[in-house]
Structures are given as structure tokens and as C-alpha cells.
XYZ file of C-alpha atoms in Angstrom:
588
model
C 20.645 2.998 -36.530
C 22.558 0.476 -34.292
C 23.683 1.827 -31.252
C 27.551 1.812 -30.416
C 27.270 -1.189 -27.825
C 25.623 -3.501 -30.258
C 28.401 -2.896 -32.713
C 30.818 -3.460 -30.107
C 29.209 -6.791 -29.535
C 29.015 -7.956 -33.099
C 32.763 -7.471 -33.405
C 33.552 -8.886 -29.995
C 31.563 -12.040 -31.010
C 33.433 -12.071 -34.465
C 36.690 -11.712 -32.868
C 35.803 -14.565 -30.538
C 35.091 -17.121 -33.190
C 37.851 -16.255 -35.244
C 40.631 -16.558 -32.102
C 38.995 -19.604 -30.503
C 36.859 -21.241 -33.077
C 33.329 -22.275 -33.726
C 32.571 -23.473 -30.058
C 32.592 -19.790 -29.249
C 29.850 -19.097 -31.590
C 26.344 -17.677 -30.309
C 28.341 -16.945 -26.473
C 26.866 -13.625 -25.010
C 29.862 -11.693 -25.484
C 28.814 -9.667 -22.200
C 29.845 -6.199 -23.098
C 29.527 -3.758 -20.323
C 30.287 0.070 -19.924
C 33.409 0.041 -17.860
C 33.039 0.990 -14.007
C 36.104 3.163 -13.885
C 37.455 5.213 -16.644
C 40.805 4.630 -16.247
C 40.745 1.115 -17.602
C 39.013 1.850 -20.622
C 35.369 2.680 -21.823
C 34.170 -0.959 -22.020
C 34.632 -4.084 -20.150
C 34.402 -7.541 -22.109
C 33.338 -10.648 -19.781
C 32.830 -13.172 -22.503
C 36.230 -15.368 -21.528
C 34.977 -15.990 -18.279
C 31.915 -17.916 -19.357
C 33.819 -19.522 -22.219
C 36.884 -20.724 -19.879
C 34.487 -22.303 -17.687
C 32.388 -24.379 -20.745
C 35.382 -25.159 -22.569
C 37.693 -26.291 -19.855
C 40.517 -23.731 -20.811
C 41.991 -20.703 -18.744
C 39.873 -17.543 -19.224
C 43.017 -15.492 -19.115
C 44.263 -17.145 -22.430
C 40.901 -16.661 -23.848
C 40.765 -13.227 -23.127
C 44.305 -12.435 -24.762
C 43.287 -14.822 -27.863
C 40.172 -12.383 -28.167
C 41.916 -9.035 -27.525
C 44.466 -9.672 -30.037
C 42.049 -10.535 -32.814
C 40.263 -7.447 -32.016
C 43.397 -5.391 -32.714
C 45.471 -7.304 -34.985
C 42.823 -9.387 -36.961
C 40.159 -8.277 -39.521
C 37.260 -8.285 -37.262
C 37.799 -5.388 -34.720
C 35.581 -3.007 -37.050
C 38.642 0.017 -36.524
C 36.637 1.002 -33.444
C 39.149 0.639 -30.811
C 42.503 1.737 -29.856
C 43.220 -0.785 -27.239
C 42.299 -4.036 -25.649
C 43.793 -4.968 -22.440
C 43.600 -8.280 -20.347
C 43.227 -7.509 -16.859
C 42.505 -9.779 -13.815
C 41.415 -13.334 -14.569
C 40.366 -12.614 -17.971
C 38.638 -9.471 -18.510
C 39.040 -7.499 -21.615
C 39.181 -3.769 -21.279
C 38.419 -1.870 -24.436
C 39.112 1.867 -25.166
C 37.528 3.133 -28.440
C 39.199 5.590 -30.872
C 38.144 9.284 -30.285
C 37.258 9.664 -33.941
C 34.849 6.822 -34.058
C 33.056 8.164 -30.684
C 32.764 11.724 -32.179
C 31.259 10.311 -35.336
C 28.934 7.840 -33.807
C 27.658 10.922 -31.618
C 27.562 13.207 -34.504
C 24.971 10.328 -36.147
C 22.945 10.271 -33.172
C 22.598 14.015 -32.770
C 21.651 14.309 -36.474
C 18.703 11.480 -35.977
C 15.338 13.352 -34.769
C 14.718 9.650 -33.209
C 17.856 9.843 -31.232
C 18.715 6.357 -32.453
C 15.412 4.996 -30.888
C 13.710 2.483 -32.816
C 13.150 -1.015 -34.001
C 16.704 -1.883 -35.144
C 18.162 -3.972 -37.814
C 16.457 -6.991 -36.740
C 13.599 -5.693 -35.177
C 9.802 -5.836 -36.622
C 6.737 -3.724 -35.437
C 4.171 -5.116 -33.284
C 0.372 -4.333 -32.425
C 0.813 -3.564 -28.709
C -2.086 -3.111 -26.408
C -1.770 -1.185 -23.074
C -4.404 -1.437 -20.526
C -3.656 1.300 -17.861
C -5.051 4.110 -15.486
C -8.807 2.393 -15.477
C -10.418 4.702 -12.935
C -14.030 3.952 -11.575
C -16.685 5.947 -13.014
C -18.478 8.025 -10.320
C -15.360 8.803 -8.125
C -12.903 11.285 -8.574
C -9.358 10.164 -9.291
C -7.006 9.740 -6.279
C -3.530 8.963 -5.758
C -3.966 5.218 -6.265
C -4.624 5.914 -9.734
C -1.550 7.850 -9.973
C 1.145 4.881 -10.666
C -1.091 3.185 -13.311
C -1.458 6.107 -15.111
C 2.196 7.476 -15.167
C 3.899 4.367 -15.461
C 1.113 2.930 -18.216
C 1.945 6.501 -20.220
C 5.480 5.922 -19.979
C 5.519 2.636 -21.487
C 3.281 3.694 -24.214
C 5.366 6.575 -25.090
C 8.404 4.378 -25.196
C 6.960 1.742 -27.077
C 5.708 3.947 -29.808
C 8.686 5.747 -30.056
C 10.638 2.268 -30.612
C 8.148 1.823 -34.091
C 5.406 -0.341 -32.192
C 1.836 0.280 -33.308
C 0.560 1.046 -29.662
C -3.206 0.952 -28.705
C -4.250 2.456 -25.695
C -7.460 1.004 -23.415
C -8.679 2.673 -20.807
C -10.908 -0.268 -18.953
C -12.929 1.952 -16.815
C -15.086 0.497 -14.172
C -18.471 1.513 -15.442
C -20.542 -1.325 -14.605
C -21.703 -3.538 -12.091
C -23.600 -3.653 -8.594
C -22.481 -0.198 -7.536
C -24.017 1.325 -10.483
C -27.630 0.389 -9.203
C -26.948 1.676 -6.165
C -26.208 4.950 -7.630
C -28.972 5.279 -9.833
C -31.713 4.150 -7.642
C -30.310 6.938 -5.139
C -30.168 9.809 -7.676
C -33.789 8.588 -9.191
C -35.106 8.973 -5.623
C -33.563 12.159 -4.799
C -34.836 13.529 -7.860
C -31.203 14.211 -9.633
C -30.210 12.929 -13.206
C -33.377 11.659 -13.927
C -33.752 14.085 -17.506
C -29.928 13.903 -17.739
C -29.208 17.188 -15.604
C -25.621 17.777 -15.073
C -24.016 16.642 -11.911
C -20.494 18.085 -10.190
C -18.310 15.340 -9.596
C -17.644 16.684 -6.468
C -21.376 15.970 -5.760
C -20.884 12.384 -6.874
C -18.326 11.582 -4.487
C -20.674 12.784 -1.730
C -23.353 10.829 -3.530
C -21.501 7.571 -3.786
C -21.168 7.533 -0.021
C -24.817 8.336 0.758
C -25.699 5.613 -1.560
C -23.147 3.221 -0.083
C -24.377 3.835 3.461
C -28.148 3.324 2.361
C -27.273 0.451 0.476
C -25.699 -1.255 3.920
C -28.191 0.053 6.250
C -31.852 -0.009 4.252
C -32.043 -3.445 2.933
C -35.491 -2.347 0.693
C -32.838 0.301 -0.990
C -30.966 -2.630 -1.112
C -33.375 -4.775 -3.001
C -34.486 -1.934 -5.255
C -30.637 -1.210 -6.270
C -30.476 -5.043 -7.157
C -33.724 -4.302 -9.353
C -31.833 -1.275 -10.891
C -28.621 -3.380 -12.011
C -31.257 -5.858 -14.004
C -33.025 -2.963 -15.501
C -29.500 -1.529 -16.362
C -28.194 -4.674 -17.809
C -31.581 -5.698 -19.470
C -31.120 -2.205 -21.527
C -33.898 0.089 -19.367
C -33.727 3.179 -21.442
C -34.372 5.762 -18.265
C -31.745 3.571 -16.095
C -29.396 3.927 -18.754
C -29.834 7.676 -18.989
C -28.950 8.426 -15.542
C -26.082 5.882 -16.080
C -24.996 7.926 -19.098
C -25.192 11.167 -16.816
C -22.693 9.344 -14.543
C -20.262 8.667 -16.830
C -20.250 11.462 -18.965
C -19.861 13.663 -15.605
C -16.621 11.206 -14.787
C -15.226 11.527 -18.262
C -15.266 15.129 -17.947
C -13.361 14.895 -14.584
C -10.818 12.266 -16.137
C -10.201 14.638 -19.274
C -9.426 17.307 -17.030
C -6.837 15.143 -14.784
C -5.323 13.538 -17.860
C -4.752 17.121 -19.409
C -3.063 18.529 -16.029
C -0.827 15.317 -15.514
C -0.034 15.474 -18.787
C -0.920 11.852 -19.967
C -1.952 10.781 -23.462
C -5.139 9.204 -23.010
C -8.311 10.776 -24.792
C -11.673 9.567 -24.990
C -11.198 7.339 -27.732
C -8.841 5.287 -25.644
C -11.790 4.375 -23.381
C -13.316 1.012 -23.533
C -15.060 0.339 -20.018
C -16.478 -2.580 -18.570
C -19.724 -2.425 -20.064
C -18.598 -2.285 -23.253
C -17.929 -6.084 -23.167
C -21.255 -6.686 -21.390
C -22.583 -8.379 -24.488
C -19.745 -10.585 -25.398
C -19.729 -12.175 -21.735
C -22.284 -14.867 -22.447
C -20.216 -15.825 -25.672
C -17.207 -15.623 -23.738
C -18.646 -18.392 -21.657
C -19.768 -20.555 -24.472
C -16.270 -20.290 -26.051
C -14.736 -21.555 -22.867
C -17.256 -24.479 -22.836
C -16.636 -25.143 -26.405
C -12.841 -25.410 -25.857
C -13.576 -27.914 -23.071
C -12.450 -25.876 -20.299
C -15.724 -24.734 -18.375
C -16.444 -26.992 -15.057
C -19.244 -26.926 -12.677
C -18.615 -26.092 -9.096
C -21.091 -25.433 -6.471
C -23.481 -24.276 -8.790
C -21.278 -21.884 -10.329
C -19.537 -22.385 -13.817
C -15.486 -22.145 -13.481
C -12.124 -22.916 -15.210
C -9.284 -24.605 -13.613
C -5.902 -22.619 -14.828
C -3.303 -24.996 -14.975
C -0.828 -24.482 -12.222
C -2.881 -23.120 -9.633
C -3.665 -24.600 -6.293
C -5.099 -23.753 -2.874
C -4.059 -24.017 0.861
C -5.336 -27.866 0.442
C -3.639 -28.650 -2.891
C -6.666 -28.586 -4.719
C -6.951 -26.741 -8.067
C -7.952 -23.158 -8.010
C -11.075 -22.368 -9.759
C -11.410 -18.855 -11.939
C -15.265 -18.202 -11.374
C -16.767 -16.918 -14.647
C -20.246 -17.279 -13.808
C -21.982 -17.670 -10.485
C -24.669 -19.795 -9.570
C -27.369 -17.250 -10.289
C -26.182 -16.498 -13.363
C -24.308 -13.235 -12.850
C -20.758 -12.721 -14.457
C -17.794 -11.252 -12.842
C -14.723 -9.225 -13.273
C -12.738 -12.329 -14.444
C -15.405 -12.975 -16.982
C -15.073 -9.070 -18.434
C -11.187 -9.902 -18.815
C -11.578 -12.857 -20.591
C -13.907 -11.062 -22.827
C -10.994 -8.161 -22.839
C -8.378 -10.569 -23.922
C -10.451 -12.302 -26.911
C -11.249 -8.895 -28.389
C -7.764 -7.419 -27.803
C -6.021 -10.636 -29.513
C -8.668 -11.535 -31.718
C -10.139 -8.452 -33.255
C -7.294 -5.701 -32.371
C -4.902 -8.495 -33.558
C -2.250 -7.722 -30.756
C 0.937 -9.481 -30.223
C 1.572 -7.968 -27.000
C -1.077 -7.327 -24.588
C 0.363 -5.581 -21.384
C -1.513 -4.742 -18.142
C -0.591 -1.819 -15.841
C -2.012 -2.672 -12.384
C -1.012 -3.252 -8.830
C 1.392 -6.005 -7.405
C -1.815 -7.454 -5.593
C -3.425 -8.574 -8.587
C -0.501 -10.833 -9.884
C -2.163 -14.120 -8.952
C -5.624 -12.624 -10.786
C -3.377 -11.670 -14.285
C -1.240 -15.118 -13.815
C -4.819 -17.010 -13.700
C -6.223 -14.987 -16.580
C -3.275 -15.234 -19.278
C -3.054 -19.393 -18.410
C -6.983 -19.469 -18.898
C -6.794 -17.636 -22.060
C -4.074 -19.628 -23.840
C -5.669 -22.985 -22.355
C -8.702 -22.008 -24.133
C -6.421 -21.459 -27.381
C -7.348 -17.836 -27.532
C -3.641 -16.879 -27.097
C -0.857 -18.432 -29.247
C 2.847 -18.777 -28.654
C 3.538 -15.625 -30.820
C 1.603 -13.379 -28.420
C 2.561 -12.020 -25.193
C 0.494 -11.391 -22.091
C 2.203 -9.296 -19.741
C 1.230 -8.112 -16.068
C 3.184 -4.887 -15.085
C 2.565 -4.824 -11.650
C 3.590 -2.169 -8.974
C 3.974 -1.392 -5.416
C 2.004 1.286 -3.426
C 2.550 5.033 -2.618
C 3.367 5.353 1.086
C 3.057 8.220 3.479
C 5.601 9.543 5.954
C 4.295 6.703 7.946
C 5.058 4.253 5.380
C 1.274 3.204 5.282
C -0.764 3.831 2.367
C -1.058 7.655 1.107
C -3.953 9.239 2.561
C -4.997 12.429 4.278
C -5.317 13.110 7.824
C -8.756 12.412 7.964
C -7.952 9.036 6.341
C -9.400 9.274 2.724
C -7.534 8.892 -0.025
C -5.991 11.768 -1.461
C -7.418 13.452 -4.722
C -5.308 13.549 -7.633
C -6.625 16.976 -8.103
C -5.568 18.041 -4.510
C -1.973 16.393 -5.253
C -1.211 17.952 -8.346
C -2.476 21.612 -7.252
C -0.132 21.439 -4.161
C 2.802 19.969 -6.241
C 2.314 23.250 -8.742
C 2.105 25.695 -5.663
C 4.999 24.516 -4.077
C 7.117 24.485 -7.444
C 5.910 28.195 -7.777
C 7.133 29.143 -4.485
C 10.590 27.787 -5.350
C 10.866 29.207 -8.724
C 9.707 32.676 -7.128
C 12.429 32.308 -4.838
C 15.396 31.030 -6.822
C 14.442 33.545 -10.095
C 12.392 36.414 -9.009
C 13.070 37.710 -12.387
C 10.716 35.455 -14.093
C 7.178 37.317 -15.306
C 4.018 35.896 -13.658
C 3.427 34.012 -16.958
C 6.901 32.425 -17.367
C 6.794 31.649 -13.805
C 3.387 29.977 -13.772
C 4.470 28.000 -16.523
C 7.554 26.810 -15.140
C 5.895 25.672 -11.966
C 3.277 23.654 -13.623
C 5.931 21.408 -15.728
C 8.388 21.343 -12.529
C 5.372 20.132 -10.091
C 3.823 18.053 -12.141
C 7.130 16.516 -13.686
C 8.280 16.138 -9.876
C 5.387 13.890 -9.176
C 5.790 11.956 -12.359
C 9.535 11.219 -11.848
C 9.224 10.398 -8.470
C 6.808 7.644 -9.286
C 8.938 6.393 -12.388
C 11.952 6.800 -10.854
C 11.354 4.067 -8.383
C 11.502 0.327 -9.241
C 7.913 0.106 -10.067
C 7.808 -3.191 -8.163
C 8.307 -1.647 -4.861
C 6.522 0.731 -2.876
C 7.817 4.482 -2.224
C 7.200 7.011 0.060
C 5.646 10.140 -0.946
C 8.040 12.912 -0.154
C 7.257 16.474 -1.206
C 10.877 17.879 -0.321
C 12.784 14.848 -1.847
C 10.616 15.109 -4.789
C 11.247 19.007 -5.478
C 14.620 19.284 -4.525
C 17.369 20.433 -7.018
C 19.437 17.872 -6.031
C 19.665 14.054 -6.432
C 17.369 12.292 -8.874
C 14.512 14.105 -9.008
C 12.688 16.018 -12.104
C 13.871 19.456 -10.863
C 17.548 18.225 -10.960
C 17.025 17.051 -14.628
C 14.968 19.986 -15.807
C 17.773 22.362 -14.356
C 20.374 20.562 -16.300
C 18.354 20.851 -19.693
C 17.852 24.621 -18.624
C 21.803 25.149 -17.931
C 22.599 23.542 -21.597
C 20.054 25.997 -23.140
C 21.509 28.901 -21.243
C 24.880 28.472 -22.924
C 23.341 28.849 -26.164
C 21.519 31.787 -25.127
C 24.168 33.240 -23.563
C 26.343 32.890 -26.796
C 23.752 33.724 -28.814
C 24.323 30.666 -31.014
C 21.844 28.383 -32.975
C 22.185 24.750 -32.093
C 21.156 24.034 -35.822
C 24.179 26.167 -36.833
C 26.806 24.054 -34.956
C 28.365 21.438 -37.574
C 31.206 20.036 -35.266
C 31.126 16.634 -34.281
C 30.762 16.557 -30.424
C 34.020 16.732 -28.424
C 35.777 13.946 -27.124
C 38.983 14.739 -26.050
C 39.060 15.403 -22.212
C 37.885 12.766 -19.599
C 34.931 14.512 -18.590
C 33.667 15.067 -22.568
C 34.567 11.591 -23.162
C 32.542 10.238 -19.996
C 29.570 12.476 -21.168
C 29.471 11.387 -24.916
C 29.541 7.485 -23.792
C 26.919 8.328 -21.754
C 25.075 9.595 -24.231
C 25.818 6.905 -26.802
C 23.966 4.488 -24.660
C 20.474 6.155 -24.803
C 19.104 4.143 -27.716
C 20.226 1.124 -25.784
C 18.553 2.210 -22.418
C 15.224 3.101 -24.467
C 15.042 -0.322 -25.617
C 15.784 -2.073 -22.526
C 12.585 0.018 -21.368
C 10.590 -1.246 -24.125
C 11.563 -4.750 -23.330
C 11.197 -4.727 -19.570
C 8.691 -2.383 -19.293
C 10.748 -0.949 -16.326
C 10.728 3.356 -16.471
C 13.330 3.716 -13.726
C 15.948 2.401 -16.063
C 15.692 5.637 -18.402
C 15.432 7.971 -15.323
C 18.768 6.348 -13.957
C 20.397 6.591 -17.234
C 19.083 10.825 -17.608
C 20.197 11.347 -14.346
C 23.872 9.935 -15.123
C 23.354 11.865 -17.994
C 22.687 15.028 -16.148
C 25.433 14.309 -13.465
C 28.074 14.077 -16.020
C 26.877 17.174 -17.930
C 27.451 19.166 -14.505
C 30.941 17.723 -14.287
C 31.588 18.618 -17.616
C 30.236 22.036 -17.387
C 32.535 22.660 -14.663
C 35.842 21.167 -16.025
C 35.295 22.553 -19.979
C 34.812 25.736 -20.468
C 32.399 26.294 -23.669
C 32.226 30.142 -24.017
C 35.025 31.286 -22.084
C 37.508 33.585 -23.553
C 40.708 32.196 -24.744
C 38.899 28.739 -25.768
C 40.013 27.806 -29.550
C 37.548 27.999 -32.120
C 37.357 24.190 -32.784
C 37.221 23.244 -29.394
C 34.105 25.781 -28.454
C 32.196 24.302 -31.540
C 32.984 21.099 -30.657
C 31.683 21.361 -26.851
C 28.693 23.377 -28.149
C 27.979 20.093 -30.162
C 28.045 17.848 -27.081
C 26.038 20.230 -25.467
C 23.434 20.029 -27.891
C 23.155 16.514 -28.154
C 23.282 16.415 -23.972
C 20.061 18.735 -24.200
C 18.321 16.623 -27.034
C 18.760 13.438 -25.032
C 17.294 15.053 -21.768
C 14.705 16.501 -23.595
C 14.006 13.278 -25.519
C 14.229 11.287 -22.577
C 11.918 12.987 -20.457
C 9.447 13.463 -23.007
C 9.299 9.505 -23.099
C 8.668 9.703 -19.372
C 5.840 12.366 -20.154
C 7.557 15.236 -18.697
C 7.772 18.509 -20.278
C 11.005 20.411 -20.424
C 11.137 24.360 -19.707
C 13.765 26.951 -21.334
C 13.994 28.606 -18.098
C 13.848 27.969 -14.251
């Protein structure tokens, strides 16, 4: 399906060429939803830019375009009026039957108009997200990468792309020599015995303390790293135990967080270990490898230090060891070369902006990535506490993600019980799970990802404002209409209503849904979808108050068309929340 605004853009562009001439061809029609319904449904700002470029009065150009839209053969029969306002804005009002029929088409489409479009083509997209560290529990610092990445994956898949999830676990490096040596000397896991993840957290702290304080232990730990990298079976057995126990914890966390990552998506740092030497050799073959103070480096173009000297990216230390940059370069080669990705997306903190910019530049300089492939870093800000510092427990430790989710569900359960004590325990528990987890995810996703945001329980669980509970309540309210009227939505055959101002306002928002999803697929900014769903929910509540649906005296045809509008609203809310990874419920 072609979304309605794209249809309007096409007819406006055609009208501009017909009215003004070839010099108008290719100009952005600049069609935007009207800010005030009294001016129409959409506003066209094309004449402003054209007037400046052509040296003509914008109002005259606007009048010519408006006349062509209404009287010429380029208007497509979409509008009933095209009025020129101010210095040259063209305000459009669409025909009611056009709006209703387009909404009916959207309602009948299982994809709600979301897809590649007529000119789009499917791509293979790799999304690198979550990436927790083995032998540590997931904490609040992993929240943003995980939920933002998962929303991006869902949007891209819904848009018709082939998406390959990559969970780049931190499962290799010096810290494992430290952990394995400590486990070995403590007599644990040497035979592959199971260890509780909580014990691993404590074990990590103990091992780190020993590593920092005991030079002999530190030396043994370094030898363990060598044994691990050389494939010593006893060392590998303990490493596998650490990884396996960590994966159990990650699986449970992803399941409760309702994230789509599975073990099949895991490709940790260790998986590139055998490719690091070949990666450095490939850099040398490409003429990119240089030596600096005994280390081997590459110099990505456009990066300089404070003294203005070219900034190096170290790929092999003077002692022969490799770094994270080497692993990341190997991953780029794998994703572009073997997975054939034409878009590779990395969802990590904004503090890594420079690292990824240098990584992408180095990969392109080496000739591994062509102009037909996009490498993108989806950076994000921090989660802050009420003191506007990094969100931590009172003792100063990172907040465990499992604790965060448990508290969210408990708080939601208390609210659900207070608001609807008639719900049975099983239903109340299910609602609390959906609302609590949804609230955490939505609070994160609704924030512009590049900014920090303050974690606030009261705000994120509020039934008012731009929150998950507010959107879920709007969905529940729609569904309650059908329950109360004993109506099967699938049996409603009428086109959605568009006569009353509140109906029209809601319908116009619903018709924007495919375009909003497409914008998220391109910009990788989930908050755009959140804001749209909030507008839909707010508009629905206004419609619900002003336009009775089941009330006695409402004509049958009006009732049916309003039920169709309600059903489309529910589908958009459920579909949009689903793309954000948030589950809807039927009662609250």
C-alpha cells in the first residue's frame, strides 16, 4: 500500500509541474499535517521554496498549484478544497469518502500498510545489540541497548527486510584468565559443575580484588589467558561453564523483558578469535597497516588528536595481543562479507561514537565495505537517577535488571489491584506483568535516544501522559466497547467514520501510521512511533467522549462506521506497541 501522504505528495508534485513548468520538477512538495483542523487536513509549503529559487512570488505559485489541484487532471480526486493562506501556504481538505476508503483499506491489511512500498527493496540488515558481559548479571546499563535494538529489529522486519540479530557477548579477554584461575584455585567448576549466576557476581569481585592485590595471582591469571587462547581443554571447560551459566541468566532476562533475542543470535567476541590474525593481514594487504611505538595501527582518515596528529586505531599491541578494535574489524568483515549485509547497525552508548566512526572509516579504507552498504551507530544516552547521575542502588552499585523488572511488576500489580479489584489473581498477575515491563520499555523508547533520561517510577507507571499504561488503557477501552456491545470486530463491514471533527482527527492520525513506521525504519528513532501512538490514544479518548458509539439513539449506520473506526484504532495501537516489544492486554 502507498500511504495517503505519499499519494498527496505525488499529486502535488504533478500539479506543480503542470502549473509552473519543468523547473518545478523534483522539488520537495513539503506536505505536512495541518497544525489546526480549521485550516484543513494537510498543508503544502512547496511554493515558498520554489518562489525563492525561481525569483517569483510564492503566493502566486501557491494559487497556481491550488487551481491545478482542483481544476486540472492532476489532483487525483483526493480533495474538496485547496486554499492559499499567508505568503503562499496551500491548505488541503480531503474528501470524506477518500479518507474513509483509505482507512478501510488500512483496516483490511494485516500489515496495516507497513512494508517496503512500491519503490522499496528488501535488504539484509545486521543489528548488533544488547551485548552483555559473560560472568556478570545484566544490569540497568544493558537496558537501553536491549530494548532500543529490539524495537529497531521489529520495525525493520515488519518493513520487509531480512534482519539478522547479533548478540556480541563480551566472552573473551583478560578478565577470563582472572576468573578461571580464581575458580580453579577455589575448586569450583573444574569439572564443569553448575554455578549460580549470583555466585558469579561475587566471584567476579573476589577475583578482581585478588588480581589487583596479588601479583603472583595476576601472573597466573595472565598465563590462564594464554592457555585459553591456545585451546587448553581444562581451561576451555571452565570457560564454557562460565558462558553457559551466563546464557541461562540472559535467556531468563530476555524472556521476562519480552525481547526477541535467542541463543541462535549469540555471536560473542570469542567467535572472532580465529579471524584476528587474518584481519590484521588483510589490513596489511590493503596498505592500511602502520607501525607506531612497536604496535600495529591503522589511521582512519579525518581523525586527529589534540596536537593535530593523525589518530591511530591500534589493532595489535607490541606484545602481539589483539584489542577490541581488532575484533570489531573482524566482525565488520564477517557481517558484510559472509552475511552479505547491506546495512549494519550497532546499538551502543553514545560515548562510543568516535570508536565506531573510526571503525567504519577504517573498514571502508580497507575496501571491505562499499558505497552500497550502510554502517550506522545508534548511540544513546544514560539512564539517570533522581539526582541526575548514573542510575545506581543506594550502595552505589549498578541496578540489576532482574530487580528492576520485579519491582516494576510489583508496582503495577498494586495499581491494578487498586483500580480493578474485581480481576481474578491470574488475570491481575498477567496484566501487571504486561504493564510493568511495558512501562520500563516505553519510558526508555519514548525518550529521544540520544539524550539521557531520568528513571521515575511514578511517571512511567502513570495512567496519564505519554506512558505505556496510558496507551494500554486506550487499547483496553476500545476493546471494552466491543465486549459491551457483544460485537465481533471482524463482523463490522462499514468503512470507518469521518463525518464529525473528532472522527476525522482520529482517522487522519491512523492513516499516518505506515509513514511513521517507515520513518523509524530509516531514522532508527523509536520515539517517533511512541509519540505517534500517544497522539492516537489521546485523539481516541477525545473521540470517545464526543462521539457515542453504543448509546441508544445512535443510527445504525453511524454506529457501524464508528465501530470500524474503533477497530482500526485498536489495530494500530496493538500493532505499534508490538513493534516496540510491548504486549497488550484485554482488561486493566
